[in-house]
Every structure is written in C-alpha cells, then in structure tokens.
Amino acid sequence: MKIIYSEKHKLRDAKTELHGGELVKPFEGPFRAEWILEAVQSAGFKDVSAPADYNLDVAMKVHDRGYLEFLATAWDRWAAEGFAGEAIPVTLPVRRTQMARVPRNIDGALGYYANSVETSISKGTYEAVLSSQSSALEGADWLNKGNRSAFALCRPPGHHAGIDTYGGYCFINNAAVAAQRLLHHGAKRVAILDVDFHHGNGTQDITYRRDDIFFASLHGDPVDAFPYFLGYADETGEGPGEGFNANYPMPPGTPWSIWSQALADALVRIKTYGAEAIVVSLGVDTFEKDPISFFKLTSPDYISMGAMIAGSGVPVLTLMEGGYGVPEIGLNVANFLKGIESRG
C-alpha cells in the first residue's frame, strides 16, 4: 500500500488550545503523525513517499475563495498586529447576527471564519495545511492510476473544515478535496465514509446539496459530543443532495458490536449509491482509551473495520483525521491498513 507523508506537517506545532477553561498543550500535535508513521512502517508498510506540491485549484471547488485567502494571510495579519500569543477568535457571529460582511480586523475575521474556538492558528500552520491537502490529492491521483488503495497521513486533519469555516484542528477539508479530485478524474459518484469519533460537520456542509458525493458519518451523538450542532440522523441532504447524507449518531460507551452494525448499514447504502471509490476519513479516536472521546473500540476492531470497508470492492483512499493522546493510535491505524489489505 502506498503511504503518503509530508515532513511539512511539523510546521504546525501550535502551543495553545482552549480546553476546559484553560490554554493547554494541544491534543493535536506533530507527535501524532510520528507515532502513526513509526507504527505503520513497523507493521510492514514501507512504501512511504512525500507528495508533490499541489495548488489550491481543487480546494477552490469545495471551499469559499475568500476563506482560502483568509487562511493564507491569517498568521501574518495576526503577527502584524503585534499579538504575543497564537491566533484564537474572541467574538463569533451568533443567531440573528448580520453575517454577510467579513470584518477587516483580524480579530473579527478569525471569529467570522471559525466554527469552534479551541483551535489556534500558529506560525507555520498554513504551510502544513497545504502539505496535508497535497497528501490527499496525491492519494486521489494514485487511485486514478488504477491502484486499489492508499493511505495519506494528513496532518492537520480536515473533516471539521466547512465551505468557509475552520475548527476542530481542521482548515482545508482533505476528504472533500480528494473526492473532488476523483470526480475530476472521471468518477461519476464518490463516497466519503467518516469513521472518526466526531461528526464530519465540515464535510457535511460541503456535500449536503450534492448528488455526486455520498457522505456517511459514524460518530458520537451530537447531544453529547463535539461538534454538537450537526450530525443528527434526520439530516439526509437537501435539494440535489437529498438522500445522499447518512448520519449514525451513537451514545457513550458504544462497543464494536453496535458500532459495526452502523458501518455495515453505511456500506450497504454506499454500494446501493454506486460509488466508484471510497474516501475514508479515518479517526482512531473511537478507541476505548482516547482522552477526548467515549466509544469503546479495541485495537483488533480496526482490522475488522478495514476488512469490512475493503469488502466493498471499490478502491479505497484512507485519510488521517483524529486519534489523540495515546501511543496506540499508531497500532490502530496499522491494524486498519492491515484490514484494508486483507481483502486485496
């Protein structure tokens, strides 16, 4: 299996995250990719290469141009104001607020484009974001050459990034960009399967009114879990996208025996839809020891998960999303890739 990994992810090394009323060391840091890379190589996945540098042409088809311009300039604008810390919004547009105008001041622009406020923008963030989306695009191009699988070790992750919003450690939506690339290559229908613990609210925002991308997300019930405001089962798409959005919210303590039933249903729907490829938003924060999640999957479950998805019979591009704080995240990713390969 092709493993795509960029050292440039290390350029995003934020020092602050708003959590529990305090500024703490972020749960999402360079160590995550390093643990994962070491584990997948130890498991025998040796074909590791860096992506080419891709531009934003594909990203502009799924994200707002003004938002992408904001990402490119946010840190420099923040630093130019002379602020000592990392960039975190202090004010947000709320219900019944006039939202059509982007504030000129960087403080206001941060709030306009944020969908959550735990995620700081730090020096090097934008360069790392570009390398992350390049890894996703390289993976899509690898499938387009006739290959059956690839794993893009994307960091920062992407599934909380919406059309014009960032948050949840995400800035460009790698899964949506990869799906768009596959469509550009000639696929008529692509599925994005989000198995991260947290709902892919950004991906849903991008795909909700589209019929060429089927989106399925298995996640913690939004009444209990971040990002809270999307991910209910009655959200099924809108307009041309009606029927092409499937959410599977599940309660605290969900084990593999229950979680896997949701996966089986999602895979049936993806097959019925006629997807020609599956982009997997892989989060291993469904693991029983994850510090910011509440599902109870165990390490062997990820082998079964990969095998079930590979059993769909279509090419699979796996992109890294969440999984935090425990060394087993590497083992769990390696196990998932073993499951993908077990079906050839």
mmCIF file of C-alpha atoms in Angstrom:
data_model
loop_
_atom_site.group_PDB
_atom_site.id
_atom_site.type_symbol
_atom_site.label_atom_id
_atom_site.label_comp_id
_atom_site.label_asym_id
_atom_site.label_seq_id
_atom_site.Cartn_x
_atom_site.Cartn_y
_atom_site.Cartn_z
ATOM 1 C CA MET A 1 0.000 0.000 0.000
ATOM 2 C CA LYS A 2 1.215 3.461 -0.859
ATOM 3 C CA ILE A 3 1.776 5.639 2.244
ATOM 4 C CA ILE A 4 1.894 9.384 1.606
ATOM 5 C CA TYR A 5 3.536 11.503 4.282
ATOM 6 C CA SER A 6 4.940 15.021 4.347
ATOM 7 C CA GLU A 7 7.506 16.240 6.869
ATOM 8 C CA LYS A 8 5.977 19.682 6.437
ATOM 9 C CA HIS A 9 3.207 18.722 8.861
ATOM 10 C CA LYS A 10 5.713 19.586 11.603
ATOM 11 C CA LEU A 11 5.454 23.252 10.644
ATOM 12 C CA ARG A 12 2.155 23.274 12.512
ATOM 13 C CA ASP A 13 3.254 22.960 16.131
ATOM 14 C CA ALA A 14 0.729 25.064 17.996
ATOM 15 C CA LYS A 15 1.389 25.609 21.690
ATOM 16 C CA THR A 16 -2.102 26.559 22.820
ATOM 17 C CA GLU A 17 -5.568 25.047 22.745
ATOM 18 C CA LEU A 18 -8.591 26.294 24.660
ATOM 19 C CA HIS A 19 -9.803 23.319 26.703
ATOM 20 C CA GLY A 20 -11.645 23.137 29.988
ATOM 21 C CA GLY A 21 -11.371 26.860 30.520
ATOM 22 C CA GLU A 22 -7.586 26.812 30.171
ATOM 23 C CA LEU A 23 -4.992 27.266 27.466
ATOM 24 C CA VAL A 24 -3.347 23.851 27.320
ATOM 25 C CA LYS A 25 -0.925 21.963 25.098
ATOM 26 C CA PRO A 26 -2.962 20.844 22.069
ATOM 27 C CA PHE A 27 -4.206 17.266 21.820
ATOM 28 C CA GLU A 28 -3.385 17.523 18.097
ATOM 29 C CA GLY A 29 0.372 17.848 17.579
ATOM 30 C CA PRO A 30 3.286 16.598 15.461
ATOM 31 C CA PHE A 31 3.749 13.587 17.729
ATOM 32 C CA ARG A 32 0.556 12.052 16.334
ATOM 33 C CA ALA A 33 1.907 11.690 12.809
ATOM 34 C CA GLU A 34 5.250 10.486 14.111
ATOM 35 C CA TRP A 35 3.650 7.732 16.206
ATOM 36 C CA ILE A 36 1.483 6.666 13.286
ATOM 37 C CA LEU A 37 4.304 6.634 10.739
ATOM 38 C CA GLU A 38 6.531 4.571 13.031
ATOM 39 C CA ALA A 39 3.757 2.051 13.676
ATOM 40 C CA VAL A 40 2.714 1.571 10.047
ATOM 41 C CA GLN A 41 6.330 1.126 8.968
ATOM 42 C CA SER A 42 6.909 -1.383 11.774
ATOM 43 C CA ALA A 43 3.829 -3.240 10.522
ATOM 44 C CA GLY A 44 5.476 -3.669 7.129
ATOM 45 C CA PHE A 45 4.056 -0.719 5.180
ATOM 46 C CA LYS A 46 7.360 0.504 3.758
ATOM 47 C CA ASP A 47 6.286 2.303 0.586
ATOM 48 C CA VAL A 48 6.381 5.825 2.025
ATOM 49 C CA SER A 49 6.800 8.907 -0.137
ATOM 50 C CA ALA A 50 6.219 12.633 0.094
ATOM 51 C CA PRO A 51 3.508 14.267 -2.027
ATOM 52 C CA ALA A 52 4.132 16.688 -4.834
ATOM 53 C CA ASP A 53 3.208 20.303 -4.119
ATOM 54 C CA TYR A 54 -0.358 20.892 -5.305
ATOM 55 C CA ASN A 55 -2.015 24.265 -5.747
ATOM 56 C CA LEU A 56 -5.460 25.286 -4.493
ATOM 57 C CA ASP A 57 -7.368 24.734 -7.747
ATOM 58 C CA VAL A 58 -9.277 21.732 -6.367
ATOM 59 C CA ALA A 59 -9.743 23.267 -2.909
ATOM 60 C CA MET A 60 -11.410 26.260 -4.552
ATOM 61 C CA LYS A 61 -14.113 23.953 -5.884
ATOM 62 C CA VAL A 62 -15.161 22.946 -2.352
ATOM 63 C CA HIS A 63 -14.167 26.000 -0.281
ATOM 64 C CA ASP A 64 -15.012 29.684 -0.497
ATOM 65 C CA ARG A 65 -12.258 31.707 -2.178
ATOM 66 C CA GLY A 66 -12.363 34.409 0.488
ATOM 67 C CA TYR A 67 -11.954 31.769 3.180
ATOM 68 C CA LEU A 68 -8.882 30.291 1.476
ATOM 69 C CA GLU A 69 -7.403 33.778 1.159
ATOM 70 C CA PHE A 70 -8.037 34.270 4.876
ATOM 71 C CA LEU A 71 -6.144 31.055 5.701
ATOM 72 C CA ALA A 72 -3.202 32.164 3.575
ATOM 73 C CA THR A 73 -2.860 35.503 5.372
ATOM 74 C CA ALA A 74 -4.250 34.964 8.882
ATOM 75 C CA TRP A 75 -0.981 34.370 10.727
ATOM 76 C CA ASP A 76 0.856 37.249 9.060
ATOM 77 C CA ARG A 77 -2.041 39.597 9.772
ATOM 78 C CA TRP A 78 -2.154 38.452 13.385
ATOM 79 C CA ALA A 79 1.600 38.866 13.827
ATOM 80 C CA ALA A 80 1.486 42.294 12.196
ATOM 81 C CA GLU A 81 -0.881 43.435 14.960
ATOM 82 C CA GLY A 82 1.848 42.628 17.472
ATOM 83 C CA PHE A 83 -0.087 39.995 19.424
ATOM 84 C CA ALA A 84 2.158 37.842 21.585
ATOM 85 C CA GLY A 85 0.148 34.619 21.538
ATOM 86 C CA GLU A 86 -1.354 32.396 18.885
ATOM 87 C CA ALA A 87 -4.464 33.447 16.968
ATOM 88 C CA ILE A 88 -7.738 32.465 18.660
ATOM 89 C CA PRO A 89 -11.058 34.234 17.957
ATOM 90 C CA VAL A 90 -12.695 36.184 20.749
ATOM 91 C CA THR A 91 -16.045 37.008 19.135
ATOM 92 C CA LEU A 92 -18.349 34.962 16.927
ATOM 93 C CA PRO A 93 -21.413 35.702 14.789
ATOM 94 C CA VAL A 94 -24.413 34.176 16.545
ATOM 95 C CA ARG A 95 -28.057 33.548 15.736
ATOM 96 C CA ARG A 96 -29.759 36.565 14.184
ATOM 97 C CA THR A 97 -26.396 38.304 13.666
ATOM 98 C CA GLN A 98 -25.820 40.011 10.304
ATOM 99 C CA MET A 99 -23.236 37.658 8.794
ATOM 100 C CA ALA A 100 -22.754 38.896 5.230
ATOM 101 C CA ARG A 101 -19.819 41.193 5.968
ATOM 102 C CA VAL A 102 -16.316 39.975 6.768
ATOM 103 C CA PRO A 103 -14.647 42.213 9.377
ATOM 104 C CA ARG A 104 -11.476 43.967 8.250
ATOM 105 C CA ASN A 105 -9.744 43.463 11.601
ATOM 106 C CA ILE A 106 -8.042 40.073 12.032
ATOM 107 C CA ASP A 107 -9.768 39.598 15.399
ATOM 108 C CA GLY A 108 -13.147 39.830 13.694
ATOM 109 C CA ALA A 109 -12.089 37.777 10.669
ATOM 110 C CA LEU A 110 -10.993 34.917 12.930
ATOM 111 C CA GLY A 111 -14.435 34.829 14.509
ATOM 112 C CA TYR A 112 -16.200 35.105 11.159
ATOM 113 C CA TYR A 113 -14.413 32.055 9.754
ATOM 114 C CA ALA A 114 -14.239 29.888 12.906
ATOM 115 C CA ASN A 115 -16.789 27.191 13.706
ATOM 116 C CA SER A 116 -15.152 26.456 17.064
ATOM 117 C CA VAL A 117 -12.590 28.285 19.157
ATOM 118 C CA GLU A 118 -10.310 25.639 20.631
ATOM 119 C CA THR A 119 -8.079 25.681 17.550
ATOM 120 C CA SER A 120 -5.356 28.322 17.432
ATOM 121 C CA ILE A 121 -3.624 29.415 14.249
ATOM 122 C CA SER A 122 0.132 29.399 14.710
ATOM 123 C CA LYS A 123 3.198 30.203 12.652
ATOM 124 C CA GLY A 124 3.634 27.500 10.015
ATOM 125 C CA THR A 125 0.005 26.394 10.127
ATOM 126 C CA TYR A 126 -0.773 27.393 6.547
ATOM 127 C CA GLU A 127 2.274 25.647 5.107
ATOM 128 C CA ALA A 128 1.332 22.467 6.971
ATOM 129 C CA VAL A 129 -2.256 22.753 5.735
ATOM 130 C CA LEU A 130 -1.051 22.944 2.138
ATOM 131 C CA SER A 131 1.104 19.840 2.612
ATOM 132 C CA SER A 132 -1.833 17.987 4.160
ATOM 133 C CA GLN A 133 -4.142 18.673 1.228
ATOM 134 C CA SER A 134 -1.287 17.771 -1.133
ATOM 135 C CA SER A 135 -1.090 14.357 0.545
ATOM 136 C CA ALA A 136 -4.818 13.855 -0.008
ATOM 137 C CA LEU A 137 -4.563 14.885 -3.653
ATOM 138 C CA GLU A 138 -1.569 12.616 -4.218
ATOM 139 C CA GLY A 139 -3.638 9.755 -2.835
ATOM 140 C CA ALA A 140 -6.502 10.524 -5.209
ATOM 141 C CA ASP A 141 -4.100 10.609 -8.139
ATOM 142 C CA TRP A 142 -2.636 7.267 -7.038
ATOM 143 C CA LEU A 143 -6.086 5.672 -7.209
ATOM 144 C CA ASN A 144 -6.670 7.280 -10.575
ATOM 145 C CA LYS A 145 -3.657 5.350 -11.915
ATOM 146 C CA GLY A 146 -5.547 2.123 -11.288
ATOM 147 C CA ASN A 147 -4.319 1.317 -7.783
ATOM 148 C CA ARG A 148 -6.731 -0.086 -5.228
ATOM 149 C CA SER A 149 -5.649 1.643 -2.032
ATOM 150 C CA ALA A 150 -3.517 4.367 -0.480
ATOM 151 C CA PHE A 151 -3.103 5.979 2.925
ATOM 152 C CA ALA A 152 -2.462 9.722 3.155
ATOM 153 C CA LEU A 153 -1.160 10.589 6.615
ATOM 154 C CA CYS A 154 -2.784 14.006 6.534
ATOM 155 C CA ARG A 155 -1.922 16.444 9.267
ATOM 156 C CA PRO A 156 -3.588 18.777 10.086
ATOM 157 C CA PRO A 157 -6.798 16.770 9.698
ATOM 158 C CA GLY A 158 -9.677 18.156 7.675
ATOM 159 C CA HIS A 159 -13.208 16.895 8.298
ATOM 160 C CA HIS A 160 -14.330 19.809 10.515
ATOM 161 C CA ALA A 161 -13.404 22.380 7.843
ATOM 162 C CA GLY A 162 -16.555 23.578 6.093
ATOM 163 C CA ILE A 163 -17.140 25.630 2.961
ATOM 164 C CA ASP A 164 -15.888 28.752 4.720
ATOM 165 C CA THR A 165 -15.051 27.702 8.284
ATOM 166 C CA TYR A 166 -12.220 26.144 10.278
ATOM 167 C CA GLY A 167 -12.142 24.477 13.679
ATOM 168 C CA GLY A 168 -11.593 21.155 15.399
ATOM 169 C CA TYR A 169 -7.921 21.292 14.277
ATOM 170 C CA CYS A 170 -9.079 21.401 10.621
ATOM 171 C CA PHE A 171 -8.519 24.064 7.952
ATOM 172 C CA ILE A 172 -8.876 22.526 4.464
ATOM 173 C CA ASN A 173 -11.237 19.581 4.107
ATOM 174 C CA ASN A 174 -8.901 16.890 2.785
ATOM 175 C CA ALA A 175 -11.657 14.319 2.222
ATOM 176 C CA ALA A 176 -13.784 16.696 0.162
ATOM 177 C CA VAL A 177 -10.739 17.815 -1.825
ATOM 178 C CA ALA A 178 -9.781 14.184 -2.542
ATOM 179 C CA ALA A 179 -13.341 13.308 -3.582
ATOM 180 C CA GLN A 180 -13.448 16.335 -5.858
ATOM 181 C CA ARG A 181 -10.164 15.225 -7.440
ATOM 182 C CA LEU A 182 -11.547 11.746 -8.107
ATOM 183 C CA LEU A 183 -14.579 13.283 -9.773
ATOM 184 C CA HIS A 184 -12.284 15.436 -11.881
ATOM 185 C CA HIS A 185 -10.511 12.264 -12.990
ATOM 186 C CA GLY A 186 -13.784 10.912 -14.337
ATOM 187 C CA ALA A 187 -15.602 9.202 -11.472
ATOM 188 C CA LYS A 188 -19.334 9.913 -11.526
ATOM 189 C CA ARG A 189 -20.043 9.078 -7.895
ATOM 190 C CA VAL A 190 -17.712 9.005 -4.878
ATOM 191 C CA ALA A 191 -18.457 8.192 -1.244
ATOM 192 C CA ILE A 192 -16.863 9.784 1.790
ATOM 193 C CA LEU A 193 -17.076 7.467 4.786
ATOM 194 C CA ASP A 194 -16.228 9.230 8.047
ATOM 195 C CA VAL A 195 -15.358 6.809 10.863
ATOM 196 C CA ASP A 196 -13.852 9.418 13.183
ATOM 197 C CA PHE A 197 -15.482 9.646 16.618
ATOM 198 C CA HIS A 198 -16.547 13.230 15.901
ATOM 199 C CA HIS A 199 -19.116 14.090 13.266
ATOM 200 C CA GLY A 200 -17.652 15.376 9.996
ATOM 201 C CA ASN A 201 -19.597 18.629 10.173
ATOM 202 C CA GLY A 202 -17.356 20.350 7.654
ATOM 203 C CA THR A 203 -17.688 17.529 5.149
ATOM 204 C CA GLN A 204 -21.461 17.541 5.543
ATOM 205 C CA ASP A 205 -21.514 21.299 4.954
ATOM 206 C CA ILE A 206 -19.634 20.835 1.674
ATOM 207 C CA THR A 207 -21.543 17.821 0.353
ATOM 208 C CA TYR A 208 -25.074 18.358 1.702
ATOM 209 C CA ARG A 209 -26.532 19.714 -1.541
ATOM 210 C CA ARG A 210 -24.595 17.474 -3.927
ATOM 211 C CA ASP A 211 -25.584 14.219 -5.576
ATOM 212 C CA ASP A 212 -22.106 13.246 -6.820
ATOM 213 C CA ILE A 213 -20.727 12.639 -3.306
ATOM 214 C CA PHE A 214 -22.444 10.350 -0.797
ATOM 215 C CA PHE A 215 -21.459 11.214 2.762
ATOM 216 C CA ALA A 216 -21.816 8.822 5.698
ATOM 217 C CA SER A 217 -20.603 9.609 9.214
ATOM 218 C CA LEU A 218 -20.463 7.332 12.284
ATOM 219 C CA HIS A 219 -19.953 9.421 15.401
ATOM 220 C CA GLY A 220 -20.778 10.352 18.958
ATOM 221 C CA ASP A 221 -24.321 11.652 19.328
ATOM 222 C CA PRO A 222 -24.194 15.455 18.944
ATOM 223 C CA VAL A 223 -26.318 15.904 22.069
ATOM 224 C CA ASP A 224 -23.227 14.660 23.933
ATOM 225 C CA ALA A 225 -20.227 15.205 21.671
ATOM 226 C CA PHE A 226 -18.306 17.871 19.757
ATOM 227 C CA PRO A 227 -19.051 19.479 17.322
ATOM 228 C CA TYR A 228 -22.613 19.365 18.749
ATOM 229 C CA PHE A 229 -24.676 21.216 16.142
ATOM 230 C CA LEU A 230 -24.729 18.773 13.223
ATOM 231 C CA GLY A 231 -24.813 15.006 12.884
ATOM 232 C CA TYR A 232 -28.382 14.004 13.678
ATOM 233 C CA ALA A 233 -29.942 11.075 11.858
ATOM 234 C CA ASP A 234 -32.669 13.207 10.280
ATOM 235 C CA GLU A 235 -30.095 15.229 8.320
ATOM 236 C CA THR A 236 -30.349 13.453 4.965
ATOM 237 C CA GLY A 237 -29.290 16.058 2.402
ATOM 238 C CA GLU A 238 -31.005 18.918 0.665
ATOM 239 C CA GLY A 239 -32.062 19.671 -2.909
ATOM 240 C CA PRO A 240 -29.982 17.526 -5.300
ATOM 241 C CA GLY A 241 -28.300 16.007 -2.243
ATOM 242 C CA GLU A 242 -31.496 14.693 -0.634
ATOM 243 C CA GLY A 243 -30.928 11.083 0.391
ATOM 244 C CA PHE A 244 -27.160 11.251 -0.042
ATOM 245 C CA ASN A 245 -26.235 12.159 3.553
ATOM 246 C CA ALA A 246 -26.336 9.461 6.242
ATOM 247 C CA ASN A 247 -25.559 10.127 9.897
ATOM 248 C CA TYR A 248 -25.167 7.415 12.530
ATOM 249 C CA PRO A 249 -25.054 9.126 15.959
ATOM 250 C CA MET A 250 -24.260 6.742 18.824
ATOM 251 C CA PRO A 251 -24.250 7.094 22.624
ATOM 252 C CA PRO A 252 -21.434 6.979 25.178
ATOM 253 C CA GLY A 253 -19.922 3.547 25.691
ATOM 254 C CA THR A 254 -20.741 2.235 22.198
ATOM 255 C CA PRO A 255 -18.765 -1.015 21.590
ATOM 256 C CA TRP A 256 -17.714 -2.606 18.305
ATOM 257 C CA SER A 257 -20.723 -4.937 18.296
ATOM 258 C CA ILE A 258 -23.046 -1.933 17.930
ATOM 259 C CA TRP A 259 -20.713 0.365 16.010
ATOM 260 C CA SER A 260 -20.056 -2.283 13.352
ATOM 261 C CA GLN A 261 -23.774 -2.595 12.645
ATOM 262 C CA ALA A 262 -23.810 1.076 11.691
ATOM 263 C CA LEU A 263 -20.778 0.549 9.466
ATOM 264 C CA ALA A 264 -22.453 -2.395 7.738
ATOM 265 C CA ASP A 265 -25.535 -0.286 7.029
ATOM 266 C CA ALA A 266 -23.440 2.599 5.704
ATOM 267 C CA LEU A 267 -21.571 0.244 3.371
ATOM 268 C CA VAL A 268 -24.843 -1.145 2.011
ATOM 269 C CA ARG A 269 -26.005 2.387 1.277
ATOM 270 C CA ILE A 270 -22.692 3.237 -0.386
ATOM 271 C CA LYS A 271 -22.963 0.156 -2.594
ATOM 272 C CA THR A 272 -26.564 0.988 -3.493
ATOM 273 C CA TYR A 273 -25.488 4.518 -4.340
ATOM 274 C CA GLY A 274 -22.971 3.129 -6.827
ATOM 275 C CA ALA A 275 -19.807 4.771 -5.525
ATOM 276 C CA GLU A 276 -16.791 4.160 -7.714
ATOM 277 C CA ALA A 277 -14.358 4.897 -4.879
ATOM 278 C CA ILE A 278 -14.490 5.441 -1.127
ATOM 279 C CA VAL A 279 -12.587 8.176 0.650
ATOM 280 C CA VAL A 280 -12.279 7.157 4.313
ATOM 281 C CA SER A 281 -11.924 9.863 6.942
ATOM 282 C CA LEU A 282 -10.113 7.657 9.445
ATOM 283 C CA GLY A 283 -10.225 8.748 13.051
ATOM 284 C CA VAL A 284 -8.992 6.270 15.630
ATOM 285 C CA ASP A 285 -10.426 8.374 18.447
ATOM 286 C CA THR A 286 -13.147 5.703 18.584
ATOM 287 C CA PHE A 287 -10.560 3.769 20.636
ATOM 288 C CA GLU A 288 -11.529 2.880 24.193
ATOM 289 C CA LYS A 289 -8.581 4.826 25.690
ATOM 290 C CA ASP A 290 -8.893 8.025 23.679
ATOM 291 C CA PRO A 291 -8.803 11.006 26.087
ATOM 292 C CA ILE A 292 -11.474 13.158 24.410
ATOM 293 C CA SER A 293 -13.976 10.567 23.145
ATOM 294 C CA PHE A 294 -16.353 7.954 24.560
ATOM 295 C CA PHE A 295 -16.608 4.901 22.278
ATOM 296 C CA LYS A 296 -15.148 1.535 23.294
ATOM 297 C CA LEU A 297 -13.482 0.059 20.219
ATOM 298 C CA THR A 298 -10.395 -2.068 20.828
ATOM 299 C CA SER A 299 -7.246 -2.398 18.742
ATOM 300 C CA PRO A 300 -8.281 -5.653 16.969
ATOM 301 C CA ASP A 301 -11.534 -3.986 15.911
ATOM 302 C CA TYR A 302 -9.649 -1.776 13.472
ATOM 303 C CA ILE A 303 -8.553 -4.823 11.468
ATOM 304 C CA SER A 304 -12.203 -5.818 11.125
ATOM 305 C CA MET A 305 -13.152 -2.253 10.224
ATOM 306 C CA GLY A 306 -10.618 -2.093 7.405
ATOM 307 C CA ALA A 307 -11.655 -5.514 6.097
ATOM 308 C CA MET A 308 -15.332 -4.542 6.036
ATOM 309 C CA ILE A 309 -14.610 -1.369 4.069
ATOM 310 C CA ALA A 310 -12.276 -3.150 1.642
ATOM 311 C CA GLY A 311 -15.044 -5.691 1.135
ATOM 312 C CA SER A 312 -16.951 -3.020 -0.778
ATOM 313 C CA GLY A 313 -14.851 -3.998 -3.767
ATOM 314 C CA VAL A 314 -14.044 -0.439 -4.878
ATOM 315 C CA PRO A 315 -10.770 1.483 -4.486
ATOM 316 C CA VAL A 316 -10.247 2.967 -1.019
ATOM 317 C CA LEU A 317 -8.304 6.118 -0.183
ATOM 318 C CA THR A 318 -7.775 6.498 3.548
ATOM 319 C CA LEU A 319 -7.034 9.923 5.015
ATOM 320 C CA MET A 320 -5.941 10.557 8.596
ATOM 321 C CA GLU A 321 -8.296 12.501 10.817
ATOM 322 C CA GLY A 322 -8.408 12.157 14.630
ATOM 323 C CA GLY A 323 -6.983 9.977 17.370
ATOM 324 C CA TYR A 324 -5.264 11.541 20.352
ATOM 325 C CA GLY A 325 -3.005 11.242 23.326
ATOM 326 C CA VAL A 326 -2.231 7.520 23.459
ATOM 327 C CA PRO A 327 0.530 5.626 21.625
ATOM 328 C CA GLU A 328 -1.995 3.014 20.454
ATOM 329 C CA ILE A 329 -3.171 5.417 17.763
ATOM 330 C CA GLY A 330 -0.290 4.130 15.646
ATOM 331 C CA LEU A 331 -1.168 0.481 16.245
ATOM 332 C CA ASN A 332 -4.818 1.153 15.461
ATOM 333 C CA VAL A 333 -4.015 2.844 12.148
ATOM 334 C CA ALA A 334 -1.664 -0.003 11.210
ATOM 335 C CA ASN A 335 -4.380 -2.515 12.073
ATOM 336 C CA PHE A 336 -6.882 -0.673 9.900
ATOM 337 C CA LEU A 337 -4.472 -0.767 6.955
ATOM 338 C CA LYS A 338 -3.919 -4.494 7.531
ATOM 339 C CA GLY A 339 -7.676 -4.936 7.285
ATOM 340 C CA ILE A 340 -7.789 -2.989 4.027
ATOM 341 C CA GLU A 341 -5.034 -5.168 2.566
ATOM 342 C CA SER A 342 -6.618 -8.401 3.776
ATOM 343 C CA ARG A 343 -9.210 -8.081 1.010
ATOM 344 C CA GLY A 344 -6.631 -7.388 -1.694
#
